[in-house]
Coordinates of C-alpha atoms and ligand atoms in Angstrom, one line a residue:
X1 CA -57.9 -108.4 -152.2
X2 CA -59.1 -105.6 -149.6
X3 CA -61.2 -106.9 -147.0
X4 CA -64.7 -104.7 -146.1
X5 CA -63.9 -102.9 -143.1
X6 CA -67.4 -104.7 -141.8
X7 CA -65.4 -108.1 -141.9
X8 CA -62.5 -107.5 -140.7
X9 CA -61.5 -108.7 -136.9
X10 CA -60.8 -105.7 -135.6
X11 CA -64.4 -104.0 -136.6
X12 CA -65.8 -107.6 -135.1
X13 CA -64.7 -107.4 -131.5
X14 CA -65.2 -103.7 -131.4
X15 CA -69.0 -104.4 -132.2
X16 CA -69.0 -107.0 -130.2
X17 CA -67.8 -105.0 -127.3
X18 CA -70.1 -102.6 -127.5
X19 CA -72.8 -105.3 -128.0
X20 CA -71.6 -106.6 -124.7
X21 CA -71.5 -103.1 -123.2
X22 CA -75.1 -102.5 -124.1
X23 CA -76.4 -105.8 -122.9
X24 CA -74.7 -105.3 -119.6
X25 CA -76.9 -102.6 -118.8
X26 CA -79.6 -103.8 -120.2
X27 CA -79.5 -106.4 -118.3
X28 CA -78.6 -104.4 -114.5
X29 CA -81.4 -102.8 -115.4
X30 CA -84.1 -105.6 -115.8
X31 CA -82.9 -106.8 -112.6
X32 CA -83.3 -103.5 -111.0
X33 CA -87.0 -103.2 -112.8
X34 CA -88.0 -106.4 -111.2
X35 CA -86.3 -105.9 -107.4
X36 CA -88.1 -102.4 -107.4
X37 CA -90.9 -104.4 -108.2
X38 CA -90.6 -106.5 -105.1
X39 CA -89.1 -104.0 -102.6
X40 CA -90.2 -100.6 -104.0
X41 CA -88.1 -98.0 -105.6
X42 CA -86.9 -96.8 -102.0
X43 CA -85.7 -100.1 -101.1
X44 CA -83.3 -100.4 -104.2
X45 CA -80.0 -98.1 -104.0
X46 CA -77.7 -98.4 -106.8
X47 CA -76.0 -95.0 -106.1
X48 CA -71.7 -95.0 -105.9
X49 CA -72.1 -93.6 -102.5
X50 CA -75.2 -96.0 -101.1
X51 CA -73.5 -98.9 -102.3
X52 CA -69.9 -97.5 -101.1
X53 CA -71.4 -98.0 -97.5
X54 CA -71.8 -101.6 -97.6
X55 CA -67.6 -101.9 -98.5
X56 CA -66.8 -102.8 -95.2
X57 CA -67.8 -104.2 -92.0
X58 CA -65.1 -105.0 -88.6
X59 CA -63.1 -107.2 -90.4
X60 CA -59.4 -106.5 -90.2
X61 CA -59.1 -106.9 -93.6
X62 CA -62.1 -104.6 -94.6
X63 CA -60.5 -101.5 -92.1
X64 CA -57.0 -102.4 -93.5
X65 CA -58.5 -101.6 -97.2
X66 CA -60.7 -98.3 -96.1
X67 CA -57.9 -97.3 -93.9
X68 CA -55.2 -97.0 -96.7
X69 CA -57.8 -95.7 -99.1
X70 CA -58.1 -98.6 -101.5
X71 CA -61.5 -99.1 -103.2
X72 CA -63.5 -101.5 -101.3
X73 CA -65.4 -104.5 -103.3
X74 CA -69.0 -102.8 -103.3
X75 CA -72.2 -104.5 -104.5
X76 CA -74.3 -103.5 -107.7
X77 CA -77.6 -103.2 -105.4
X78 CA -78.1 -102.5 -102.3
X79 CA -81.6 -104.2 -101.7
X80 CA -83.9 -103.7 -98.5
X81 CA -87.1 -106.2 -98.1
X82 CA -89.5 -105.7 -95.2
X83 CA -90.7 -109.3 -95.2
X84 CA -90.0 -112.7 -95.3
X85 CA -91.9 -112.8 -98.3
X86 CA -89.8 -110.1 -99.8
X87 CA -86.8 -111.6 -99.4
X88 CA -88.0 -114.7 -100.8
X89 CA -89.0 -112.8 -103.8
X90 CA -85.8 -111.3 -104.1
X91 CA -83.5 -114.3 -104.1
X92 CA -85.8 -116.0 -106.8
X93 CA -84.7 -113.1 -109.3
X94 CA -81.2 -113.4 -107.9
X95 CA -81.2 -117.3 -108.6
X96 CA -83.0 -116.8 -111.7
X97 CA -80.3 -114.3 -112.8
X98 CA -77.4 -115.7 -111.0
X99 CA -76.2 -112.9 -109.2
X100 CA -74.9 -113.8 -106.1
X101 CA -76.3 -112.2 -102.7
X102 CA -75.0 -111.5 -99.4
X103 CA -76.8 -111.0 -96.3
X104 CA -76.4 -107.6 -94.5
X105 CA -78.2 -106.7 -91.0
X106 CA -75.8 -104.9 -88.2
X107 CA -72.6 -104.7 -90.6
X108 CA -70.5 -104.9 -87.0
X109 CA -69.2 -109.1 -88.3
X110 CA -65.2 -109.2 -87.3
X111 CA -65.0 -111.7 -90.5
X112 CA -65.7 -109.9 -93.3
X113 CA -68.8 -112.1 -94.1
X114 CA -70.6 -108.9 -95.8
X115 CA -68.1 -108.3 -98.5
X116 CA -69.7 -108.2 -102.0
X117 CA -66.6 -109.5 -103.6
X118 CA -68.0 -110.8 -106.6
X119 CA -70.9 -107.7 -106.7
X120 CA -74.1 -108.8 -107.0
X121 CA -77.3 -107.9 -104.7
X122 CA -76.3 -106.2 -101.0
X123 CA -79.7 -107.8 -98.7
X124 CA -80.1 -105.2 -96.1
X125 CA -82.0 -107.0 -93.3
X126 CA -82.1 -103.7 -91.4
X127 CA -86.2 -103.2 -92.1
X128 CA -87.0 -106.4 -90.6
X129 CA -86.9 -105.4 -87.1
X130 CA -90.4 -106.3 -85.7
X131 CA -90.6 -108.0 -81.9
X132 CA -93.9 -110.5 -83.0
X133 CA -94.2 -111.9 -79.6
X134 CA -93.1 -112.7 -76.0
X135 CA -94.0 -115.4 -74.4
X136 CA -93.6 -114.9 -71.0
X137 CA -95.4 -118.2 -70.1
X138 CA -92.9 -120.3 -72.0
X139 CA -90.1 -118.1 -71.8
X140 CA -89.4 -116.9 -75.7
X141 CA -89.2 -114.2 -77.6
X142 CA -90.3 -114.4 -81.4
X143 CA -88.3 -111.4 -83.2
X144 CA -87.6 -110.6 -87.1
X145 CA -83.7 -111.6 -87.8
X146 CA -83.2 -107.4 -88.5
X147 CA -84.0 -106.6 -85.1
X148 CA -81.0 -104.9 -83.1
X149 CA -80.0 -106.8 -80.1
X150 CA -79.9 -103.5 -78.0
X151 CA -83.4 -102.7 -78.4
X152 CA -84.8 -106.1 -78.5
X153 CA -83.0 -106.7 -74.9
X154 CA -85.1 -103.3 -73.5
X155 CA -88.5 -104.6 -75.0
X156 CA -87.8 -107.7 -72.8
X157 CA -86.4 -106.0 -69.6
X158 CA -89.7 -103.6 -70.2
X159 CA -91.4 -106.7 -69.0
X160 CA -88.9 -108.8 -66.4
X161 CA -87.4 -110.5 -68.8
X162 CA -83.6 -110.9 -70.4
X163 CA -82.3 -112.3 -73.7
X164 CA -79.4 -113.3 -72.3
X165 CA -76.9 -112.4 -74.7
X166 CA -74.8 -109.5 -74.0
X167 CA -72.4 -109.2 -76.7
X168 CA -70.1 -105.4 -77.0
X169 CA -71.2 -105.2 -80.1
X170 CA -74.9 -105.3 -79.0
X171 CA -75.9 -101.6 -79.6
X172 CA -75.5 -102.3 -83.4
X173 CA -75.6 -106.2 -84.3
X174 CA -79.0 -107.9 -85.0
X175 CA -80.5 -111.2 -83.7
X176 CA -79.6 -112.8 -87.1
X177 CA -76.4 -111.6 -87.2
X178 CA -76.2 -112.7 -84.0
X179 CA -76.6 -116.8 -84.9
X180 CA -75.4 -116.1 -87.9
X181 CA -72.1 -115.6 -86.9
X182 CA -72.5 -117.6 -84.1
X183 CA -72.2 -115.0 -81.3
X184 CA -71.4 -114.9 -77.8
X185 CA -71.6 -112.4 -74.9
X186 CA -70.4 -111.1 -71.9
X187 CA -72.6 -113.6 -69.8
X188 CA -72.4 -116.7 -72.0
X189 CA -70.4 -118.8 -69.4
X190 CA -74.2 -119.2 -67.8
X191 CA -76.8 -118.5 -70.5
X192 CA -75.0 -120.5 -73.4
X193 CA -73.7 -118.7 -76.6
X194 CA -76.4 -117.2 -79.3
X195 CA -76.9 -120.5 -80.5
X196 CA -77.7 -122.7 -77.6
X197 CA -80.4 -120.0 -77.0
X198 CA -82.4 -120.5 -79.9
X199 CA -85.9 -122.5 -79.9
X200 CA -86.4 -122.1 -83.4
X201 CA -86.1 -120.1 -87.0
X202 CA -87.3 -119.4 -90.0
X203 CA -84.8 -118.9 -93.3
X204 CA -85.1 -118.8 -97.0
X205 CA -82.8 -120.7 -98.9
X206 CA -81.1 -119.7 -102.0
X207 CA -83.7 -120.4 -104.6
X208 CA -86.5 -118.3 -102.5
X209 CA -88.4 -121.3 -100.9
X210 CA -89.4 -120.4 -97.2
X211 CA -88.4 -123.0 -94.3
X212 CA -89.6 -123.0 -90.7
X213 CA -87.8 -125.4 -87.7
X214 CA -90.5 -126.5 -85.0
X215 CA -91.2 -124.2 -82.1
X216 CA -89.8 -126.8 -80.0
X217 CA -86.6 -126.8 -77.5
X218 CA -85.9 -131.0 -78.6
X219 CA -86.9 -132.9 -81.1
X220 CA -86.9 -137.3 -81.2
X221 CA -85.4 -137.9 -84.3
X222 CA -84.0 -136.8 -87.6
X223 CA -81.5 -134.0 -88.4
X224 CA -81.9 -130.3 -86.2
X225 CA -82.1 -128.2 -89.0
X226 CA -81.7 -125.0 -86.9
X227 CA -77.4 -125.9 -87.1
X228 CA -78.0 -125.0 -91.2
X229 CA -78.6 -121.9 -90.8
X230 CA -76.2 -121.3 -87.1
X231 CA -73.0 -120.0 -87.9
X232 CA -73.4 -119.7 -91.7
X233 CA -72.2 -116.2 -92.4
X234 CA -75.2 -115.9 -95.0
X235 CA -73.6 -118.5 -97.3
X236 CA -76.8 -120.9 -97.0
X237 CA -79.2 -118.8 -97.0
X238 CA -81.5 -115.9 -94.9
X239 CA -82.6 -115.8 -91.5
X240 CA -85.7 -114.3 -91.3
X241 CA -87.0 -115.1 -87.9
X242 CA -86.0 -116.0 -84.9
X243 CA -88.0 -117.7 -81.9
X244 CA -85.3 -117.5 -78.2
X245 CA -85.4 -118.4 -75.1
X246 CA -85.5 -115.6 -72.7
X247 CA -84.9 -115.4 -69.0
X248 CA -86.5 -113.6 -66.2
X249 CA -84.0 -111.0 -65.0
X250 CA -82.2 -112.2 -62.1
X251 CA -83.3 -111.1 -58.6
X252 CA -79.2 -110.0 -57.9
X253 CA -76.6 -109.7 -60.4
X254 CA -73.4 -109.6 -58.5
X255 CA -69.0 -109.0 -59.2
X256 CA -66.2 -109.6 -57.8
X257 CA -62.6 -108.6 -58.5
X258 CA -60.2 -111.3 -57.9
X259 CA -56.1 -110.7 -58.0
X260 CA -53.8 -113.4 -59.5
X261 CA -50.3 -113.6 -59.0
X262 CA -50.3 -115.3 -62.9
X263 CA -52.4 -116.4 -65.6
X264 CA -51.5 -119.5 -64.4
X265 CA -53.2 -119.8 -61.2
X266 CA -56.1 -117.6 -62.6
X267 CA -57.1 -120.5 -65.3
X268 CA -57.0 -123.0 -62.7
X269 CA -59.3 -121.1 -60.4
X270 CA -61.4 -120.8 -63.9
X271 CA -61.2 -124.4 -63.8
X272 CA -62.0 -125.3 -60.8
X273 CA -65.0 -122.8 -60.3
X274 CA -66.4 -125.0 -63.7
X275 CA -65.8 -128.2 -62.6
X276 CA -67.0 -128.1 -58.8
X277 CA -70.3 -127.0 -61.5
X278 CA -70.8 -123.8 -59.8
X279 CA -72.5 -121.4 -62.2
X280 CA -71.1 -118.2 -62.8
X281 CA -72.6 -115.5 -64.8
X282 CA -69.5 -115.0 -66.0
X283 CA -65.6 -115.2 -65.7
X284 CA -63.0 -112.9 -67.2
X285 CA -59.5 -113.0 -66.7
X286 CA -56.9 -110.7 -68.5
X287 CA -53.1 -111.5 -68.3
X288 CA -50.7 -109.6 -66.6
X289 CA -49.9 -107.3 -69.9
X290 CA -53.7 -107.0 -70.4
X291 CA -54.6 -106.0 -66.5
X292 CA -52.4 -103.0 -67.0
X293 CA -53.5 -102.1 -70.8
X294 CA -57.1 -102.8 -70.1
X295 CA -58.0 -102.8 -66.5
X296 CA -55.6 -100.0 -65.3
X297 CA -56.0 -97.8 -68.7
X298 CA -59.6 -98.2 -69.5
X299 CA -61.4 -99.3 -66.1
X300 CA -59.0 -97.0 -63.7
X301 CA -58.3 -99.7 -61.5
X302 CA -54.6 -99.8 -60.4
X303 CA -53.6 -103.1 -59.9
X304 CA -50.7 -105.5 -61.4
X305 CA -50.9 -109.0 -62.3
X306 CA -54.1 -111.4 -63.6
X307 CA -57.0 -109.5 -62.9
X308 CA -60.2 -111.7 -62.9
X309 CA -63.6 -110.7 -62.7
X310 CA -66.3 -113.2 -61.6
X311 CA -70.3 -112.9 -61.6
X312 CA -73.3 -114.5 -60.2
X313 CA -76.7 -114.1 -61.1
X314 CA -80.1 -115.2 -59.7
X315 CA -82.0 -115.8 -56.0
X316 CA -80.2 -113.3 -54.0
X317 CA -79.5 -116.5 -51.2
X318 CA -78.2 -118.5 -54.2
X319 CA -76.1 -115.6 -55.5
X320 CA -74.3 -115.2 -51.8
X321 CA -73.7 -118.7 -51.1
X322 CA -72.0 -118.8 -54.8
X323 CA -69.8 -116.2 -54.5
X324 CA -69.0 -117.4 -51.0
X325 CA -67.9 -120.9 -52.3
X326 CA -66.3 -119.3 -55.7
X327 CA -63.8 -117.1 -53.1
X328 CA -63.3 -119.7 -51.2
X329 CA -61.7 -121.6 -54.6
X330 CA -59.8 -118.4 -56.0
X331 CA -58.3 -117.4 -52.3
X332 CA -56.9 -121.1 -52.3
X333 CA -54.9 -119.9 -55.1
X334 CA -53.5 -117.2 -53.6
X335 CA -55.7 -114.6 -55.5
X336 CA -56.1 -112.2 -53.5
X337 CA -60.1 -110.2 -52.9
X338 CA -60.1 -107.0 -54.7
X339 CA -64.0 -106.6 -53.3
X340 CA -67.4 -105.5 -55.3
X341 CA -66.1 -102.2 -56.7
X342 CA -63.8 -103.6 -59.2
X343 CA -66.3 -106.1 -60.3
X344 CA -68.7 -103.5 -60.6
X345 CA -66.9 -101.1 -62.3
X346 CA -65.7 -103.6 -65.0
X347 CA -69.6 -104.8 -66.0
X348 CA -70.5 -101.0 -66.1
X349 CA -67.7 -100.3 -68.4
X350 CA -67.5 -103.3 -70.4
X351 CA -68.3 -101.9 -73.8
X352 CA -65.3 -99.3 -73.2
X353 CA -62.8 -101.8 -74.0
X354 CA -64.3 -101.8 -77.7
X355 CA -64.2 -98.0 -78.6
X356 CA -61.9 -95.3 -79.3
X357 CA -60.0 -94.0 -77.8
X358 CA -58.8 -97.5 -76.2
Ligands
FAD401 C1 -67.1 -103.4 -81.1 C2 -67.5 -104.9 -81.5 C3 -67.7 -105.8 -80.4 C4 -68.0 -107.1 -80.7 N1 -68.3 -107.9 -79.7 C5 -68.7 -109.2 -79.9 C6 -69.0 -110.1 -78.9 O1 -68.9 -109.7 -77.7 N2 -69.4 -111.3 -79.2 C7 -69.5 -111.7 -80.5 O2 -69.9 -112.9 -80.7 N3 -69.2 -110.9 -81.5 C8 -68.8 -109.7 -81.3 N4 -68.5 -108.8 -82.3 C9 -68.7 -109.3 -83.7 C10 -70.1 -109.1 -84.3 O3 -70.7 -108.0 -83.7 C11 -71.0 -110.3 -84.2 O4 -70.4 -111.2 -85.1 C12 -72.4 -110.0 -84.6 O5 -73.1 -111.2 -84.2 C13 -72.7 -109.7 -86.1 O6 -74.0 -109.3 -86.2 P1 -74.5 -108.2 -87.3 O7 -75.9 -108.1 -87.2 O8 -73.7 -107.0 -87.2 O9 -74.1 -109.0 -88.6 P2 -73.3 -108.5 -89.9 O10 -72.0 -108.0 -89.6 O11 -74.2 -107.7 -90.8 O12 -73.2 -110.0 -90.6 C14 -72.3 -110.9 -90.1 C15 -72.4 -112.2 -91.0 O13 -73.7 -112.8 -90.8 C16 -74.4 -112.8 -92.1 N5 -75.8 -112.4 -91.7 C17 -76.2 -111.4 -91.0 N6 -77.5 -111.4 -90.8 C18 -78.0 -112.6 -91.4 C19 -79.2 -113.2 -91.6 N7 -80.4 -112.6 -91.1 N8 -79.3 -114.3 -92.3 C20 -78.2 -114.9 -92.8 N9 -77.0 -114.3 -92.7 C21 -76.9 -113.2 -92.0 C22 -73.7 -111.8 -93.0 O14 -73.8 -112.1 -94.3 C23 -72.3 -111.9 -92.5 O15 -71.6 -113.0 -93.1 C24 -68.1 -107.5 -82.1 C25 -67.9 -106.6 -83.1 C26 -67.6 -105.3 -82.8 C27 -67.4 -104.3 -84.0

């Protein structure tokens, strides 16, 4: 007996292929009905090239894939909220739907946290960039997550004040990228690492309900909910906002080129500068390989051996007695004075090392 062509398996998984196919987009576009609905039509962007953007942050992974011209993994919207509220709104419809979300703000990350491998909804964080308040009494600053670091540290130095956080990459990475990747800078050695600046935050966790820490630097019991969100390459959720403590910019700021015969005796003045608890601004020592890559190549300063930069910052009185007893500890180990120039040279070039051509 001949079977109808409508029963046979063949004309079945065709139909319900296309079935499929239909639903499919059906479907992408309910989700982007209801998103425009929260964010606006200009704040959705499903086109190849808006979304090819988003393929790749600093991640030697994500460079290896653009640089030998493979397709990166893009996202099926790119999404950009201008609120807290907003971004609440938006992960409800992604928890609703189950499409998974990654954060976006700077797009400079070295891990490839922003990679939409499985698709799903790119959050560009980018429009939440408003400095709500500064605090010069208590020493914060109350910023939205999107805000860039660059710009946020000239509001501050506008009125005497420093965030504290110089990382290379802060013309371009935001304050949430910032603790969410659990950043450091140039100066951490004395102002602490992103993450031990932070007073307090506000986040929105996967299923769109808002959570704020207390405004407070300690708390007497139960669990510091800030360390959810620190260092969570947007896997738990959305910074939002961020209260930090700021600083008032130092009085003096001063460097000083050290020479090292090795690495050796370099680490051990490191060490001993730490644990006689002076408090350098900073302390950077580069190898003998990487004092004539780096410091000869990109700062001009023609010297052989483990260069080491050291920095104070502060009372100008402070700052000299400092330095004073942080030579006295580096000279013991034979490295030799190189003077301010070096020093100074190096901080005004710092960002140099990260850029093309070097
Ligand atoms: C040239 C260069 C120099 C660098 N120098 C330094 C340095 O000195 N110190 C240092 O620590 N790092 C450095 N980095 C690495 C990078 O800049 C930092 O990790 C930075 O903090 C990332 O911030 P971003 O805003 O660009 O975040 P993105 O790259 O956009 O995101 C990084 C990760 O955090 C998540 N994320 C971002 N914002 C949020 C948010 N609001 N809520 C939840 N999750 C979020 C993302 O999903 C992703 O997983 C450098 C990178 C480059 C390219």
């Amino acid at each position: 007996m001949r079977i109808p062509r409508m029963l046979s398996a063949g004309y079945f998984l065709q139909t319900q292929a296309k079935v499929q196919e239909i639903m499919t987009k059906l479907l992408f576009e309910i989700i982007r009905e209801e998103l425009c609905d929260v964010v606006g039509e200009d704040g959705v962007d499903t086109s190849e090239a808006g979304r090819f953007c988003y393929g790749a942050d600093y991640s030697w992974v994500s460079r290896a894939w653009v640089d030998r011209g493979m397709p990166p993994p893009v996202p099926d919207y790119v999404v950009l909220p201008r609120s807290t509220e907003e971004v609440s709104r938006v992960l409800k419809i992604a928890n609703h739907y189950k499409v998974p979300v990654v954060p976006y703000a700077g797009g400079s990350g070295v891990n490839g946290g922003i990679l939409a491998l499985f698709g799903g909804i790119m959050l560009d964080l980018k429009r939440l960039k408003c400095l709500i308040r500064i605090d010069e009494k208590s020493l914060t600053v109350t910023a939205e997550a999107g805000i860039n670091g660059e710009i946020l540290e000239r509001e501050l130095n506008q009125v005497g004040l420093t965030l504290g956080h110089y990382p290379a990459s802060g013309y371009c990475a935001t304050l949430g990228g910032y603790l969410a990747a659990r950043g450091s800078g140039t100066l951490s050695t004395k102002y602490g690492k992103a993450e031990e600046r932070v007073v307090a935050m506000e986040g929105v966790l996967p299923t769109g309900e808002i959570v704020r820490t207390l405004p407070v630097p300690r708390h007497a019991t139960g669990p510091d909910f800030l360390n959810f969100f620190i260092g969570s390459e947007g896997t738990l959720g959305v910074i939002t906002e961020v209260t930090m403590m700021v600083d008032p910019l130092p009085e003096v700021r001063d460097f000083q080129g050290f020479l090292f015969k090795s690495l050796e005796d370099g680490l051990e003045a490191g060490r001993r500068i730490m644990t006689a608890r002076l408090r350098p601004c900073v302390i950077r020592l580069y190898d003998p390989p990487s004092t004539i890559r780096f410091v000869q190549k990109v700062l001009g300063i023609q010297v052989e051996g483990a260069f080491m930069v050291v920095g104070s910052d502060g009372k100008k009185d402070m700052v000299a007695l400092e330095m004073k007893e942080i030579s006295k500890i580096c000279q013991a180990l034979g490295g030799e004075y190189q003077g301010r120039k070096p020093g100074e040279t190096w901080w005004e070039e710092r960002y140099k090392f990260y850029f093309p051509p070097f």
